[in-house]
C-alpha cells in the first residue's frame, strides 16, 4: 500500500506541473500575438523611413558624403551588443545567443581586435560577469517583454555615444532572428558604421500566429514594400546632407527596435515550445505512472485474494 500511495502522490505532482506548463504555454502564445501586432504597427514608419534614406542615397551618393555615422575607420575595438532574455524556461534560446557571442569574440581576438560586451538581458549579464569578461559598465535588464521604441532609443543613444567618442570603432549586434515557433537563429549584424548596403528597399516578411486543428502554427507572409522614387527636380528646403544626418539616428533606432522585437518573439516562441514539450512529457509520464499504479493495485488485490483463499483452505 505504501508503494501505491507513492505512485498516487507522484501522479498528482506531475498533474500539477502539467497545469503550470500549460498555463505558461498559453501566456507565451498570447505574448507572441502581441509581438506580431507590434511588428505590424511599426512597419509603416519603418518602410517610409527606409524609402526616404534609399532615395537620399541615390541622390547624394553616400560615398561622397562625410557624416559621423557613415565614417569608416580602422577597427581597433568592437562593441558586441548581445541581446538575451531575463528569464529561463525557454529551451536553448539564451544558450545559443551567448555561444554565438563567444564565437564572435574569439574571431575578433584571433584578428588582434579588442572587444567589449554591451549586454541586454539578465542571463547574458550573469553569464559574462561570472567569467570576468570585458563588459561595458552600462547594462540593460528588466525591459518590457514586448520591446518599446523608448527602450530601443535608450540603448541606441549609448551605442552612438561609444561610436562617436571613438571609444569603439564598430558596433555589432548579436541577436536571435525569429524563423518559426520551433526554429530561431542567432546572427551577427553590423550596426555602426552604417553602410549603403543596409539601406536597400527589399521585400520583407511578417509572421502571424494562427491556430489550426487546435494547435498553434506560424504563417510567414511576404510583404512587398512599395518603392517611391524622389523626382529628379525635387527641391529640398534644407540641405539634403542635414536631412540625412537627422534621419540616420532614427534609422539606427528602428534597426535596433526590430532586432529587439525579433529577439522577444524568438524567446516567447522558444518558451512556448519548451512548455508544450514539457506538457507532452508530463502527459506521457502520467500515462506511464497510471499504468504502473494499476499494475501494482491489481497485484495487491491478487495477493489479498490468495491470502483469503489460503486462509479458507487452512480452515
mmCIF file of N, CA and C in Angstrom, residues 20 26 49 57 66 82 91 103 120 134 155-156 158 174 186 189 221 231 240 245 256 265 283:
data_model
loop_
_atom_site.group_PDB
_atom_site.id
_atom_site.type_symbol
_atom_site.label_atom_id
_atom_site.label_comp_id
_atom_site.label_asym_id
_atom_site.label_seq_id
_atom_site.Cartn_x
_atom_site.Cartn_y
_atom_site.Cartn_z
ATOM 1 N N UNK A 20 0.796 23.948 -14.708
ATOM 2 C CA UNK A 20 1.658 25.131 -14.744
ATOM 3 C C UNK A 20 2.263 25.324 -16.129
ATOM 4 N N UNK A 26 0.257 28.984 -22.802
ATOM 5 C CA UNK A 26 -0.807 29.873 -23.277
ATOM 6 C C UNK A 26 -0.423 31.342 -23.100
ATOM 7 N N UNK A 49 10.642 55.462 -43.637
ATOM 8 C CA UNK A 49 11.996 55.913 -43.328
ATOM 9 C C UNK A 49 13.012 55.274 -44.273
ATOM 10 N N UNK A 57 20.093 58.291 -50.657
ATOM 11 C CA UNK A 57 21.321 57.609 -51.048
ATOM 12 C C UNK A 57 21.549 57.752 -52.550
ATOM 13 N N UNK A 66 30.269 63.093 -46.100
ATOM 14 C CA UNK A 66 31.053 62.915 -44.874
ATOM 15 C C UNK A 66 30.147 63.153 -43.671
ATOM 16 N N UNK A 82 24.882 42.208 -27.180
ATOM 17 C CA UNK A 82 24.304 40.863 -27.075
ATOM 18 C C UNK A 82 22.920 40.974 -26.449
ATOM 19 N N UNK A 91 14.058 26.821 -23.418
ATOM 20 C CA UNK A 91 14.891 25.955 -24.241
ATOM 21 C C UNK A 91 16.320 26.477 -24.355
ATOM 22 N N UNK A 103 31.707 32.987 -29.765
ATOM 23 C CA UNK A 103 32.390 32.648 -31.011
ATOM 24 C C UNK A 103 32.874 33.907 -31.735
ATOM 25 N N UNK A 120 22.309 43.079 -23.002
ATOM 26 C CA UNK A 120 20.875 43.264 -22.781
ATOM 27 C C UNK A 120 20.315 41.927 -22.304
ATOM 28 N N UNK A 134 35.248 41.374 -20.547
ATOM 29 C CA UNK A 134 35.206 42.852 -20.657
ATOM 30 C C UNK A 134 33.789 43.327 -20.979
ATOM 31 N N UNK A 155 19.072 52.407 -25.665
ATOM 32 C CA UNK A 155 20.245 51.596 -25.996
ATOM 33 C C UNK A 155 20.999 52.207 -27.168
ATOM 34 N N UNK A 156 20.262 52.685 -28.179
ATOM 35 C CA UNK A 156 20.899 53.282 -29.357
ATOM 36 C C UNK A 156 21.710 54.521 -28.987
ATOM 37 N N UNK A 158 23.299 55.087 -26.228
ATOM 38 C CA UNK A 158 24.553 54.653 -25.615
ATOM 39 C C UNK A 158 25.533 54.155 -26.672
ATOM 40 N N UNK A 174 24.347 41.164 -31.864
ATOM 41 C CA UNK A 174 24.172 39.704 -31.857
ATOM 42 C C UNK A 174 22.817 39.420 -31.217
ATOM 43 N N UNK A 186 20.623 32.604 -34.099
ATOM 44 C CA UNK A 186 21.452 33.739 -33.658
ATOM 45 C C UNK A 186 22.269 34.271 -34.835
ATOM 46 N N UNK A 189 25.031 41.209 -36.832
ATOM 47 C CA UNK A 189 24.732 42.283 -37.768
ATOM 48 C C UNK A 189 25.523 43.528 -37.359
ATOM 49 N N UNK A 221 4.183 35.768 -44.003
ATOM 50 C CA UNK A 221 3.522 36.473 -45.101
ATOM 51 C C UNK A 221 4.512 37.415 -45.756
ATOM 52 N N UNK A 231 11.436 62.695 -57.211
ATOM 53 C CA UNK A 231 11.555 63.338 -58.517
ATOM 54 C C UNK A 231 12.936 63.969 -58.650
ATOM 55 N N UNK A 240 20.158 68.481 -48.150
ATOM 56 C CA UNK A 240 19.927 67.027 -48.036
ATOM 57 C C UNK A 240 20.879 66.343 -47.062
ATOM 58 N N UNK A 245 21.669 63.534 -41.973
ATOM 59 C CA UNK A 245 22.295 63.492 -40.647
ATOM 60 C C UNK A 245 21.243 63.339 -39.552
ATOM 61 N N UNK A 256 17.457 48.710 -34.398
ATOM 62 C CA UNK A 256 17.600 48.105 -33.073
ATOM 63 C C UNK A 256 16.260 47.641 -32.535
ATOM 64 N N UNK A 265 10.228 37.834 -29.843
ATOM 65 C CA UNK A 265 9.394 36.805 -30.470
ATOM 66 C C UNK A 265 10.075 35.441 -30.409
ATOM 67 N N UNK A 283 2.237 14.407 -19.820
ATOM 68 C CA UNK A 283 1.130 13.509 -20.180
ATOM 69 C C UNK A 283 1.621 12.076 -20.330
#
